[in-house]
Coordinates of C-alpha atoms in Angstrom, one line a residue:
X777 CA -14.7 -20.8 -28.0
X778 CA -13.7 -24.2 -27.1
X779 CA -10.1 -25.0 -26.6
X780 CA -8.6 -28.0 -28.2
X781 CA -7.4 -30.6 -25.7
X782 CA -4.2 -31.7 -27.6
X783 CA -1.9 -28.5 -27.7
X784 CA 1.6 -28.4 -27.1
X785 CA 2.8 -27.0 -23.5
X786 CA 4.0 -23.1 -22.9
X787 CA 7.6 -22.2 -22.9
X788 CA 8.9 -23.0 -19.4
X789 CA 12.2 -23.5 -18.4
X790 CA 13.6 -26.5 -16.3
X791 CA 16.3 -26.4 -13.6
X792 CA 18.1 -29.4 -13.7
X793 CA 21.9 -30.7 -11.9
X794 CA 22.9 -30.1 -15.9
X795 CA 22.0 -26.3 -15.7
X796 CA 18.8 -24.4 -17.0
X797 CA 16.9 -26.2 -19.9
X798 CA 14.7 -24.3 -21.8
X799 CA 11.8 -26.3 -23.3
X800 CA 10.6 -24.2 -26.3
X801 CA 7.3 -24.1 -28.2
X802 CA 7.7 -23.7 -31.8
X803 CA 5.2 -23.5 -34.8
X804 CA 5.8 -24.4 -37.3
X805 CA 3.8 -24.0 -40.9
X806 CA 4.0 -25.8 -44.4
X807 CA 2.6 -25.2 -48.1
X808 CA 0.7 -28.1 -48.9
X809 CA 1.1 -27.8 -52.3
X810 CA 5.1 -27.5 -51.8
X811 CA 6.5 -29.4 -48.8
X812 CA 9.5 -27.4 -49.5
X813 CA 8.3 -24.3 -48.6
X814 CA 8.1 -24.6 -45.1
X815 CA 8.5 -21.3 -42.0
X816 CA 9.7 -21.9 -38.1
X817 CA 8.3 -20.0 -35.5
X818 CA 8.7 -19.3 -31.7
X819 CA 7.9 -15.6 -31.8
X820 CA 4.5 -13.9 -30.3
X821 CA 2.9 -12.8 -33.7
X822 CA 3.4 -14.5 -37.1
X823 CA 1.7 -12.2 -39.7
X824 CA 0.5 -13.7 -43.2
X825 CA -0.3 -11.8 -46.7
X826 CA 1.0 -10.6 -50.3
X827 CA 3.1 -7.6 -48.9
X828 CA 6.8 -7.7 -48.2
X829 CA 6.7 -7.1 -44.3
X830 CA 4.4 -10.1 -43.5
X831 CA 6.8 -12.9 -41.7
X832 CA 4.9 -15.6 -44.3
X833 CA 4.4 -13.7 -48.1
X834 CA 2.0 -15.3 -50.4
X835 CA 2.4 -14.7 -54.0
X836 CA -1.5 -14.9 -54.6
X837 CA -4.0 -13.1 -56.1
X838 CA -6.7 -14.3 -54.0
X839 CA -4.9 -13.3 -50.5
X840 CA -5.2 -10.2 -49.2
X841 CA -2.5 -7.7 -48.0
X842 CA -2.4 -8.0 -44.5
X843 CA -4.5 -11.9 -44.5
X844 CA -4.5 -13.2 -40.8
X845 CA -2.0 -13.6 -38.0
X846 CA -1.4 -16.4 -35.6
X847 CA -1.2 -15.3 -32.4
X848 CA 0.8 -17.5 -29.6
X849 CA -0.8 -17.7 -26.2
X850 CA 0.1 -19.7 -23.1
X851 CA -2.6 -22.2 -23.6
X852 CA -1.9 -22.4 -27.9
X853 CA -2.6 -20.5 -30.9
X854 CA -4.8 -18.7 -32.2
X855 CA -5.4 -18.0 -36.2
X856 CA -7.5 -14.1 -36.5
X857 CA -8.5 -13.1 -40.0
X858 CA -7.9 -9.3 -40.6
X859 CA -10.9 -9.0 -42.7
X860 CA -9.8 -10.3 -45.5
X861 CA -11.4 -10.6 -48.9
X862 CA -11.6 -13.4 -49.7
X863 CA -11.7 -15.4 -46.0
X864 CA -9.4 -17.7 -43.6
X865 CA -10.8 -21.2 -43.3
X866 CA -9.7 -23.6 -40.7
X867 CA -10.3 -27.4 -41.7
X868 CA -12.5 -25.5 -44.8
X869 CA -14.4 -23.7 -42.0
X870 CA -14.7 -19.6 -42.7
X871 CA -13.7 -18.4 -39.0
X872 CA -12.6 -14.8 -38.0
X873 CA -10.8 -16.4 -35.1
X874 CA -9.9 -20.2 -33.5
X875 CA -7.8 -22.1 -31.9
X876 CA -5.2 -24.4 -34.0
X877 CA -3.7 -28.0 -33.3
X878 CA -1.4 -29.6 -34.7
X879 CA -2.4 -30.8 -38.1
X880 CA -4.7 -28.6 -38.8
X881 CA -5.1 -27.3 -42.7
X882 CA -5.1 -22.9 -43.2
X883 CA -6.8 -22.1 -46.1
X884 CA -5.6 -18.3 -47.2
X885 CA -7.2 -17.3 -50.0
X886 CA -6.6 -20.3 -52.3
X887 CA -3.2 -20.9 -51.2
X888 CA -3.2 -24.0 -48.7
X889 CA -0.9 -24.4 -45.4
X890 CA -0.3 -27.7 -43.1
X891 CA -0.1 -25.6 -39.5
X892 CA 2.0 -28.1 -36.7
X893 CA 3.9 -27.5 -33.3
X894 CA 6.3 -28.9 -31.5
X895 CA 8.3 -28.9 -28.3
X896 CA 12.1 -28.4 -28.6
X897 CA 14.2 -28.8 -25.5
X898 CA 17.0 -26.7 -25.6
X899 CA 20.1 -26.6 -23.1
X900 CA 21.2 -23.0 -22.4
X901 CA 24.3 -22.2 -22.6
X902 CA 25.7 -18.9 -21.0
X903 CA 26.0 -15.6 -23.0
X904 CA 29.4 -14.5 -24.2
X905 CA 28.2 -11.0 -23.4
X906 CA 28.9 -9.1 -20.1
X907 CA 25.0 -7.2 -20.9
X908 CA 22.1 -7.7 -21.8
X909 CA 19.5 -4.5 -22.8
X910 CA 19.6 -2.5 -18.8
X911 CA 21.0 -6.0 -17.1
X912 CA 25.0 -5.5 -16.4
X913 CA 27.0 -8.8 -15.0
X914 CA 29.6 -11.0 -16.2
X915 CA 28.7 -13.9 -13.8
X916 CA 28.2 -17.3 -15.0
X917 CA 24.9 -17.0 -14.1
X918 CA 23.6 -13.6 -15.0
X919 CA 24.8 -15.0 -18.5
X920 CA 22.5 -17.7 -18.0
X921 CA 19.9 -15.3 -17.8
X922 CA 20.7 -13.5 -20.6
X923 CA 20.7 -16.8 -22.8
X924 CA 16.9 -17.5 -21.2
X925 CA 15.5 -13.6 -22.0
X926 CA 17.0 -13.6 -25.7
X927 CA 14.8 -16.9 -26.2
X928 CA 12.2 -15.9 -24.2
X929 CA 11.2 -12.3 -25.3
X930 CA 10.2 -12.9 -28.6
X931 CA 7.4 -15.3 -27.1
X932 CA 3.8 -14.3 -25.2
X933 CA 4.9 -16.7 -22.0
X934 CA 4.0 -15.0 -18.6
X935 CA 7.4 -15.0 -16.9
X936 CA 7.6 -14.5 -12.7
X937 CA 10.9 -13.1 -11.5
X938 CA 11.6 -13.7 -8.0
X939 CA 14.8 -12.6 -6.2
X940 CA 15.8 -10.7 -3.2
X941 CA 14.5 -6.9 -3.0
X942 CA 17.0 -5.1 -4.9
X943 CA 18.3 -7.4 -7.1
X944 CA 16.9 -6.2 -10.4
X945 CA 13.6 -7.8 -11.1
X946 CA 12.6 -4.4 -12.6
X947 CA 14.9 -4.3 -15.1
X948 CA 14.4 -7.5 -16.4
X949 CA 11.1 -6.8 -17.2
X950 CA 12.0 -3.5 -18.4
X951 CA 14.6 -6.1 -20.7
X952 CA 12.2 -8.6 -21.2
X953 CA 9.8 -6.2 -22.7
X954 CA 12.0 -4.0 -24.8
X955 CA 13.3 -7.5 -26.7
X956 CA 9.8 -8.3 -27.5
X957 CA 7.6 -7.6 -30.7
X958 CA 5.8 -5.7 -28.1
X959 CA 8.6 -2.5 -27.1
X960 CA 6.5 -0.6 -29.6
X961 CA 4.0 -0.4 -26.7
X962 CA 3.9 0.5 -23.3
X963 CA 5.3 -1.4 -19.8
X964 CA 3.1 -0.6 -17.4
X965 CA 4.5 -1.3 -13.9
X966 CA 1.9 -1.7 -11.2
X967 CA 3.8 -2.2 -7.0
X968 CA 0.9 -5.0 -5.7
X969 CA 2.2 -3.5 -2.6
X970 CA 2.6 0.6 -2.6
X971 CA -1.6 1.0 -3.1
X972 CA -4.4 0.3 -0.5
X973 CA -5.7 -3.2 -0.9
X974 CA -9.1 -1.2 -1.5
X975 CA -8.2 0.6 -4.6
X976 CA -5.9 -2.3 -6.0
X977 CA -9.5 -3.3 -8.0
X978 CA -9.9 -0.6 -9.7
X979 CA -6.0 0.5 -10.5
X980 CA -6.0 -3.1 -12.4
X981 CA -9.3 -3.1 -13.9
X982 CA -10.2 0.8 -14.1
X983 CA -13.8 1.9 -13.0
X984 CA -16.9 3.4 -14.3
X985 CA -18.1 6.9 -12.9
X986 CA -20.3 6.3 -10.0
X987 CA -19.5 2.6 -9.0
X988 CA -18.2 4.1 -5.4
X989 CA -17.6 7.2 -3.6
X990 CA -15.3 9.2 -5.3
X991 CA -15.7 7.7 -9.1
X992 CA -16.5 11.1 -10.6
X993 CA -15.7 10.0 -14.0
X994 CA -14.6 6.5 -16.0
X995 CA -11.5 6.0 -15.9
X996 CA -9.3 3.0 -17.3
X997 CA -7.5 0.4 -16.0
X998 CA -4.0 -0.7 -16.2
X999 CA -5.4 -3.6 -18.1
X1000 CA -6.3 -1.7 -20.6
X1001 CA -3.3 1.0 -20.9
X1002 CA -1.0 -1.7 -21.4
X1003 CA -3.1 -3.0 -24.2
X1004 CA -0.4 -4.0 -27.1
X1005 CA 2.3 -3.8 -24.5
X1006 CA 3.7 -5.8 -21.2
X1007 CA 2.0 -5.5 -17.6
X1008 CA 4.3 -5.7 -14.7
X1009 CA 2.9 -6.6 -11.8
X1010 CA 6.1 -5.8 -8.9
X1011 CA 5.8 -7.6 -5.8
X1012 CA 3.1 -9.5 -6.9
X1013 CA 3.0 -11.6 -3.3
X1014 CA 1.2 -8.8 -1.7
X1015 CA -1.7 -9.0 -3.9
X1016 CA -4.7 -9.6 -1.7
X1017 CA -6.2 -13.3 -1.5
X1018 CA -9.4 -12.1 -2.5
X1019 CA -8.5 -10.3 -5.7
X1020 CA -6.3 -13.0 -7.1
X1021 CA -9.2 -15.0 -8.5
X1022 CA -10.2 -11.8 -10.5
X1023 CA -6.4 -11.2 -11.5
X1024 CA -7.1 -15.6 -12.9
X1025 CA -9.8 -14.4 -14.8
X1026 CA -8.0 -11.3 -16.8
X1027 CA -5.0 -14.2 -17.4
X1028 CA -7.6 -16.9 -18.3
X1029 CA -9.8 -14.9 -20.4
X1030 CA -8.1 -12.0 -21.4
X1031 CA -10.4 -9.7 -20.7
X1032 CA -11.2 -7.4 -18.1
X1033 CA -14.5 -5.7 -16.7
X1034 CA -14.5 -2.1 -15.0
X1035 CA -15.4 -2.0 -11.5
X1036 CA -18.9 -0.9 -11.8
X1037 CA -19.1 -2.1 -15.4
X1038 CA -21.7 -5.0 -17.1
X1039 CA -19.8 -5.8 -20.1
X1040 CA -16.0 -7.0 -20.4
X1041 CA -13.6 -5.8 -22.6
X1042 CA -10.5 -7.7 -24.5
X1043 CA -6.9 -7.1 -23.6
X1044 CA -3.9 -8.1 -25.2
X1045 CA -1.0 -8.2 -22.6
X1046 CA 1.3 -10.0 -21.5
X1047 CA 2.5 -10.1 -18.0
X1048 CA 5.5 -10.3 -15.7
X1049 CA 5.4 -10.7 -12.1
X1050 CA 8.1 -10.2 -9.8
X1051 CA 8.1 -11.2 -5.9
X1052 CA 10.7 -11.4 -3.2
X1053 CA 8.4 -14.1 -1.6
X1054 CA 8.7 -18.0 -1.6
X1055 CA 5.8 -18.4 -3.8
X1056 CA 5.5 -22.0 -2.6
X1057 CA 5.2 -21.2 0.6
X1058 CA 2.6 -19.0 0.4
X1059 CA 0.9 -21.2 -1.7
X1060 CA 1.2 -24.0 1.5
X1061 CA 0.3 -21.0 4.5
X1062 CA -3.0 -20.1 2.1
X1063 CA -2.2 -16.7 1.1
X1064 CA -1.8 -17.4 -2.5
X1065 CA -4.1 -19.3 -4.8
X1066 CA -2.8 -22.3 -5.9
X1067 CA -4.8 -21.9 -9.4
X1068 CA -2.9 -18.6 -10.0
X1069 CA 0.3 -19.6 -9.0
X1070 CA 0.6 -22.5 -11.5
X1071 CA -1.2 -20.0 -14.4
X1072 CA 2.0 -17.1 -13.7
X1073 CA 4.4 -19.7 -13.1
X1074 CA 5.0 -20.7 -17.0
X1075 CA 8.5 -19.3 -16.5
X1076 CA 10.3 -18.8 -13.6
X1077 CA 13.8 -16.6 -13.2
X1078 CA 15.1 -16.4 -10.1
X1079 CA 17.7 -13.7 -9.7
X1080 CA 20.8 -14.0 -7.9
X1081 CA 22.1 -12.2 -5.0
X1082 CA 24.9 -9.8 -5.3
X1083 CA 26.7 -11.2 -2.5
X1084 CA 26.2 -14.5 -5.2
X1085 CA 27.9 -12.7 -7.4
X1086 CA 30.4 -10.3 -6.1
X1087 CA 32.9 -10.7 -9.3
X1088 CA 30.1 -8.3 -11.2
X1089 CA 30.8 -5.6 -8.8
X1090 CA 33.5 -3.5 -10.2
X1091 CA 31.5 -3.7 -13.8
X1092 CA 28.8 -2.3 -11.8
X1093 CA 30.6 0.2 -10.1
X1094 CA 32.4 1.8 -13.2
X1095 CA 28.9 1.7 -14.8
X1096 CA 27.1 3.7 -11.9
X1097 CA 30.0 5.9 -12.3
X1098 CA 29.4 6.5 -15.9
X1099 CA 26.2 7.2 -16.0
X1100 CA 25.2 8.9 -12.5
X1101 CA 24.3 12.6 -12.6
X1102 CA 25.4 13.0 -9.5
X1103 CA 29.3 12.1 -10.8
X1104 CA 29.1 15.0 -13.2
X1105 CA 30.7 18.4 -13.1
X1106 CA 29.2 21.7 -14.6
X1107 CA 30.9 21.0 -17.7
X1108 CA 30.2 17.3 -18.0
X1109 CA 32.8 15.4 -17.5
X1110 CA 32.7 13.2 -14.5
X1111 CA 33.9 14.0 -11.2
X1112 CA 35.3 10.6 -9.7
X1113 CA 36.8 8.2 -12.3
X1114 CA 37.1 5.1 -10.9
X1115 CA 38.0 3.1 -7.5
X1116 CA 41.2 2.3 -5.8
X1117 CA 41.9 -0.9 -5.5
X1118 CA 41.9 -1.3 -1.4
X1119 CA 38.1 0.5 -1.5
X1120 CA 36.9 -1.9 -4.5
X1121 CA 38.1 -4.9 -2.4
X1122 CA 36.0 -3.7 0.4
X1123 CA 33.1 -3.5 -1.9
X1124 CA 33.5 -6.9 -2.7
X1125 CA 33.6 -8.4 0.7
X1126 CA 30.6 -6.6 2.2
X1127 CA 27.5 -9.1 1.6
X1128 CA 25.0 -6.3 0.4
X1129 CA 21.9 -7.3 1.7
X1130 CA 20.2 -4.5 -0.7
X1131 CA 21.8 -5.9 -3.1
X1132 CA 22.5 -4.1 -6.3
X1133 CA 20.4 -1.2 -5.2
X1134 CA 22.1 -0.3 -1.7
X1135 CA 25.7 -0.3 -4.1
X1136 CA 24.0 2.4 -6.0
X1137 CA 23.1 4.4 -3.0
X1138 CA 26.5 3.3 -1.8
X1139 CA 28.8 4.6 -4.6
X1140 CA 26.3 7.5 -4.7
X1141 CA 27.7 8.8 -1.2
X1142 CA 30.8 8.2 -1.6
X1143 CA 30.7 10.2 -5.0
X1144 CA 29.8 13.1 -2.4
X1145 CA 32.5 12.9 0.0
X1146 CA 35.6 12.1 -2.6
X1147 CA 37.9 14.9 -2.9
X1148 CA 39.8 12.9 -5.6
X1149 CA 39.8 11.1 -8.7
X1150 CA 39.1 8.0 -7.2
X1151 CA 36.8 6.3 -4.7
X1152 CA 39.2 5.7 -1.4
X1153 CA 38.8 3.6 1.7
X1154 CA 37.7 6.4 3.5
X1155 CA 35.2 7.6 1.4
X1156 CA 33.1 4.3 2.3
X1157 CA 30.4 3.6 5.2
X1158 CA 32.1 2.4 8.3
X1159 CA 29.9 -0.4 8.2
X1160 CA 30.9 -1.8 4.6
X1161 CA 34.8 -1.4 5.7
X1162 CA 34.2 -3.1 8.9
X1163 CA 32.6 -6.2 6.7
X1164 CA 34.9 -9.4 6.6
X1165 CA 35.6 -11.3 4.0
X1166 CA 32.8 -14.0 3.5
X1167 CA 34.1 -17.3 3.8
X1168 CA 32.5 -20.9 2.4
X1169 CA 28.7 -20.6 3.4
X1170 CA 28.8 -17.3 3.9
X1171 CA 25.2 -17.1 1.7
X1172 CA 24.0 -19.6 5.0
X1173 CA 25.2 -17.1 7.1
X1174 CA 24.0 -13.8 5.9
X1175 CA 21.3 -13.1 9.3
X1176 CA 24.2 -13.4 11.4
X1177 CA 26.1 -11.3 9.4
X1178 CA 24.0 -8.5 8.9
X1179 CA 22.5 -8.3 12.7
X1180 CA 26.2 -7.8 13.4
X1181 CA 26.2 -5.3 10.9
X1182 CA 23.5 -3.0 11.8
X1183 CA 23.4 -3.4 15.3
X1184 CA 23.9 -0.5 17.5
X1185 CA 27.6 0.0 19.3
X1186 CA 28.5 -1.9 22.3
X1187 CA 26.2 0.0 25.1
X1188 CA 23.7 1.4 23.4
X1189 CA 20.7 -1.4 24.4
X1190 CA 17.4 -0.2 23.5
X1191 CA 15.2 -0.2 26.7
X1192 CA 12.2 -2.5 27.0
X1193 CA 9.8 0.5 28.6
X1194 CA 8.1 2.4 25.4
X1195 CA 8.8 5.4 27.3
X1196 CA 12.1 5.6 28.0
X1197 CA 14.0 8.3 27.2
X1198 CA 16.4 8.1 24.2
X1199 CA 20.0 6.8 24.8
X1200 CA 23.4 8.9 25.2
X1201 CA 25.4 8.7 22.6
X1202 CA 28.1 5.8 23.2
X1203 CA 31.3 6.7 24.1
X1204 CA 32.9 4.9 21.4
X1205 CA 31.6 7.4 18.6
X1206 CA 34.5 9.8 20.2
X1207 CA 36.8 7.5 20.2
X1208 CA 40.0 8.5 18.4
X1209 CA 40.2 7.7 14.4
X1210 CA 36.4 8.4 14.3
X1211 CA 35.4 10.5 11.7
X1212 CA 32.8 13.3 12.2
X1213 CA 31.1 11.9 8.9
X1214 CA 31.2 7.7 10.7
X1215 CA 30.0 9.1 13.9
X1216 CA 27.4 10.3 12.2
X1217 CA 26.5 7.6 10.1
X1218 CA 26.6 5.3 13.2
X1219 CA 24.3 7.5 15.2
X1220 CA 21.3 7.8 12.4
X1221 CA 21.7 4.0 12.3
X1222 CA 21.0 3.8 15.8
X1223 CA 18.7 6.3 16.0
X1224 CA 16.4 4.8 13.4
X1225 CA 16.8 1.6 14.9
X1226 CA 15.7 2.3 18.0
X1227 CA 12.5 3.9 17.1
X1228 CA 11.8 1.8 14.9
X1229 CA 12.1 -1.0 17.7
X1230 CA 10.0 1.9 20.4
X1231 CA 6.9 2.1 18.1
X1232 CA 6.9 -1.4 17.3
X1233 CA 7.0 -2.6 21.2
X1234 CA 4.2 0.5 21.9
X1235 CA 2.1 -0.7 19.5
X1236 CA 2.2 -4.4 20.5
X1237 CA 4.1 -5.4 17.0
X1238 CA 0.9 -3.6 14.6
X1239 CA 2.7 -2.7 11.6
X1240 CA 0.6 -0.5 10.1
X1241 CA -0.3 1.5 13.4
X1242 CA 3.4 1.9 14.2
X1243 CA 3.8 3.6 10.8
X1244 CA 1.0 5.4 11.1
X1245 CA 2.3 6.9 14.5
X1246 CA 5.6 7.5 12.8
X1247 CA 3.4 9.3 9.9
X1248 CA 5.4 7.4 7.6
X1249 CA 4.4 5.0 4.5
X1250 CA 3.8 1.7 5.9
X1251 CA 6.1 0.1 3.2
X1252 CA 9.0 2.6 3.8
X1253 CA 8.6 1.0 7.4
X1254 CA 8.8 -2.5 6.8
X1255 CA 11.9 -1.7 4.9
X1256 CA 13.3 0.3 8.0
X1257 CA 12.7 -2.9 9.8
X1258 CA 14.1 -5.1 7.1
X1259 CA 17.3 -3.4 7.3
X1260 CA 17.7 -3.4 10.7
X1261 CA 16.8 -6.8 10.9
X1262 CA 13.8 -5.8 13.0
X1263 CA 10.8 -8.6 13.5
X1264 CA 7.3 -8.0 14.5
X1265 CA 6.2 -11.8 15.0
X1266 CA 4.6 -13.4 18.3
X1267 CA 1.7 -10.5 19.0
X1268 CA -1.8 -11.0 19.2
X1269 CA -2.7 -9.8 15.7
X1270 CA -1.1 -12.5 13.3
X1271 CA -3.4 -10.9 9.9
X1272 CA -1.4 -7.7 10.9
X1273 CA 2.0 -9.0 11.6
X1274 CA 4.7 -9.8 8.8
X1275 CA 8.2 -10.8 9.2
X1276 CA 11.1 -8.7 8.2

């Protein structure tokens, strides 16, 4: 079916030097026969019949129970009858489903309504509330975000999270979704990244039995189990270049086709992305399609950092501490109750480059070694009490910061022959004050870091053949090498290689 040229644009949201704007679509729907009656919308789904639980109720004979529904889609709305008895009529056309512009006349049943849309800009101003459905934060700007998903959610738009790895993007689709008319529904959550670029087709799009080797029955595809519900595609910039223009179809037409398959079938999803990548910048080095990137990119979050936000810490903390099994006794009641103030300042000043999900595994350790009721200075990794205070920049400065963080003890170089033997331990690990437990610590850094570094340099920078030697999943890897601030660029296979 044709779409009409003249609709009014998606939901998106604006960052401007006067905050985040929001510029909302609204419908909006009028009795012709009484102006006064008149209904608002910016929700997914407006329903329209004689029973109490339709969001427009027609006192007519002539209209049927459950009548039609509007349905709002990124590119406009669409008017479905629900097999109605006496019809739906656009412009006094009988249709079972078509797009609507503004100005167009409904005809339900006999009753008569004037459909319009608009676009409202509005400013957003932050939440008073320190949470929003999973998200925790009091920061000025994680109450932002709060402001944006409240309006957001109710709406179809395709939303693309980007942020550093750790920061959340998960839960805000898991937040996103359970605000929506949709939380009835599943969220599906597909990693771009954790399956083989060969099977990616048919996770997304499910398969017929007998397309390839192995298909020994149908099977479905993500597409499809997330009908009615919310797809999240997680680390979306790792989707292979040539199966984006099929992931453009599924958006564009909403509908999908099995690999193996000859006919298509219909979805109704919406979808969330997330990505720690530049998007534009992929976009400019050809590894994303610029078609797609403009279709997902109807609105964009971008989450902040923790070290952006370090005043959310100690809400986060307590929380963690609340709710982690592994702060419970036998008989319930938890084992550490909160965190002396010394230890919480050290929390604050470390610049977390795992953001919120290294303070879980952070608080999660040191749960195990308190012998108290609180969290104490000693109970922390060496390395986030040896973190200073970050001063003005500090965000500009977070490389330095962290190679000085995870690098090895003074002494303890990492040999440029792939076969040399591994390294004493350095002298300073005995050093008196040293704890068995830091010693430790500081050694399994090391460790990892310099085999990490060994396979890399013996398998002239290949990624995936250094995890493969290491019998490890190539993605775990990477992440080895992101934390150590390991890179693999400047060898002679560049479609191998990617940066830390």
């Amino acid at each position: 079916m044709k779409k009409f040229p003249d609709f009014v644009p998606p939901t998106k949201v604006s960052y401007l030097d006067r905050g985040p704007t929001l510029h909302l679509r609204r419908c909006m729907l009028q009795a012709v026969d009484d102006p006064t009656q008149e209904w608002t919308f910016d929700k997914e789904e407006i329903r329209i019949g004689s029973m109490d639980d339709n969001d427009i109720v027609l006192n007519d004979d002539t209209v049927s129970r459950y009548h039609c529904r509007i349905i709002q889609e990124d590119t406009g709305y669409v008017l479905i009858d629900q097999r109605s008895t006496n019809g739906t009529f656009i412009n006094k056309v009988r249709v079972r489903e078509g797009f609507l512009k503004p100005g167009t006349l409904l005809a339900v049943g006999q009753s008569q309504l004037r459909f319009n849309a608009k676009e409202e800009e509005v400013h957003i101003v932050p939440s008073r509330s320190d949470r929003c459905a999973g998200l925790i934060g009091g920061n000025a700007r994680m109450r932002e975000i709060y402001s944006i998903l409240e309006k957001i959610a109710p709406t179809a738009t395709t939303v693309v999270i980007d942020g550093e790895t750790g920061t959340g993007k998960e839960v805000v689709a898991q937040a996103i979704h359970s605000l929506s008319p949709r939380s009835r529904n599943d969220l599906v959550v597909f990693d771009c990244g954790a399956v083989p670029p060969n099977l990616i087709e048919s996770e997304l799009f499910g398969h017929e039995k007998g397309s390839f080797t192995g298909a020994v029955m149908t099977r479905q595809g993500l597409f499809e189990q997330a009908d009615g519900g919310t797809l999240f595609l997680d680390e979306l910039g790792e989707l292979p270049i040539d199966l984006q223009p099929k992931l453009l179809r599924a958006l564009e037409n909403r509908e999908v086709r099995r690999v193996g398959g000859a006919k298509a079938s219909k979805v109704d999803v919406r979808i969330i992305a997330a990505t720690n990548r530049n998007l534009e910048d992929e976009v400019k080095a050809g590894r994303f399609r610029q078609d797609l990137f403009y279709r997902l990119s109807v609105v964009r979050l971008h989450l902040p950092s923790l070290r952006e936000r370090a005043d959310d810490i100690p809400l986060l903390v307590n929380h963690f501490l609340e709710i982690g099994s592994y702060n419970k006794l036998p008989n319930g009641t938890p084992k550490v109750r909160g965190v002396e103030r010394d230890a919480m300042n050290f929390l604050q000043n470390y610049p977390w480059p795992g953001n919120v999900r290294e303070l879980v595994n952070v608080i999660e350790r040191a749960v195990s070694f308190c012998d108290s009721q609180l969290l104490e200075t000693s109970d922390l990794p060496d390395y986030v009490r040896s973190a200073k205070a970050p001063g003005p920049g500090a965000s500009g400065r977070m490389t330095t910061q962290r190679r000085a963080m995870t690098t090895p003890p003074a002494g303890h170089a990492v040999s440029m022959d792939p076969n040399a033997p591994a390294p004493a331990p350095p002298i300073e690990l005995l050093a008196e004050g040293v704890t068995f437990k830091d010693a430790k610590e500081r050694w399994v850094a090391s460790f990892e870091r310099d085999y990490i570094l060994q396979l890399l340099r013996r398998n002239t920078g290949n990624i995936s053949h250094a995890a493969r030697a290491a019998d490890i999943d190539r993605k775990y890897f990477r992440k080895l090498m992101k934390k150590y601030d390991i890179e693999a660029a400047g060898v002679d296979e560049p479609d191998d290689v990617e940066a830390s």
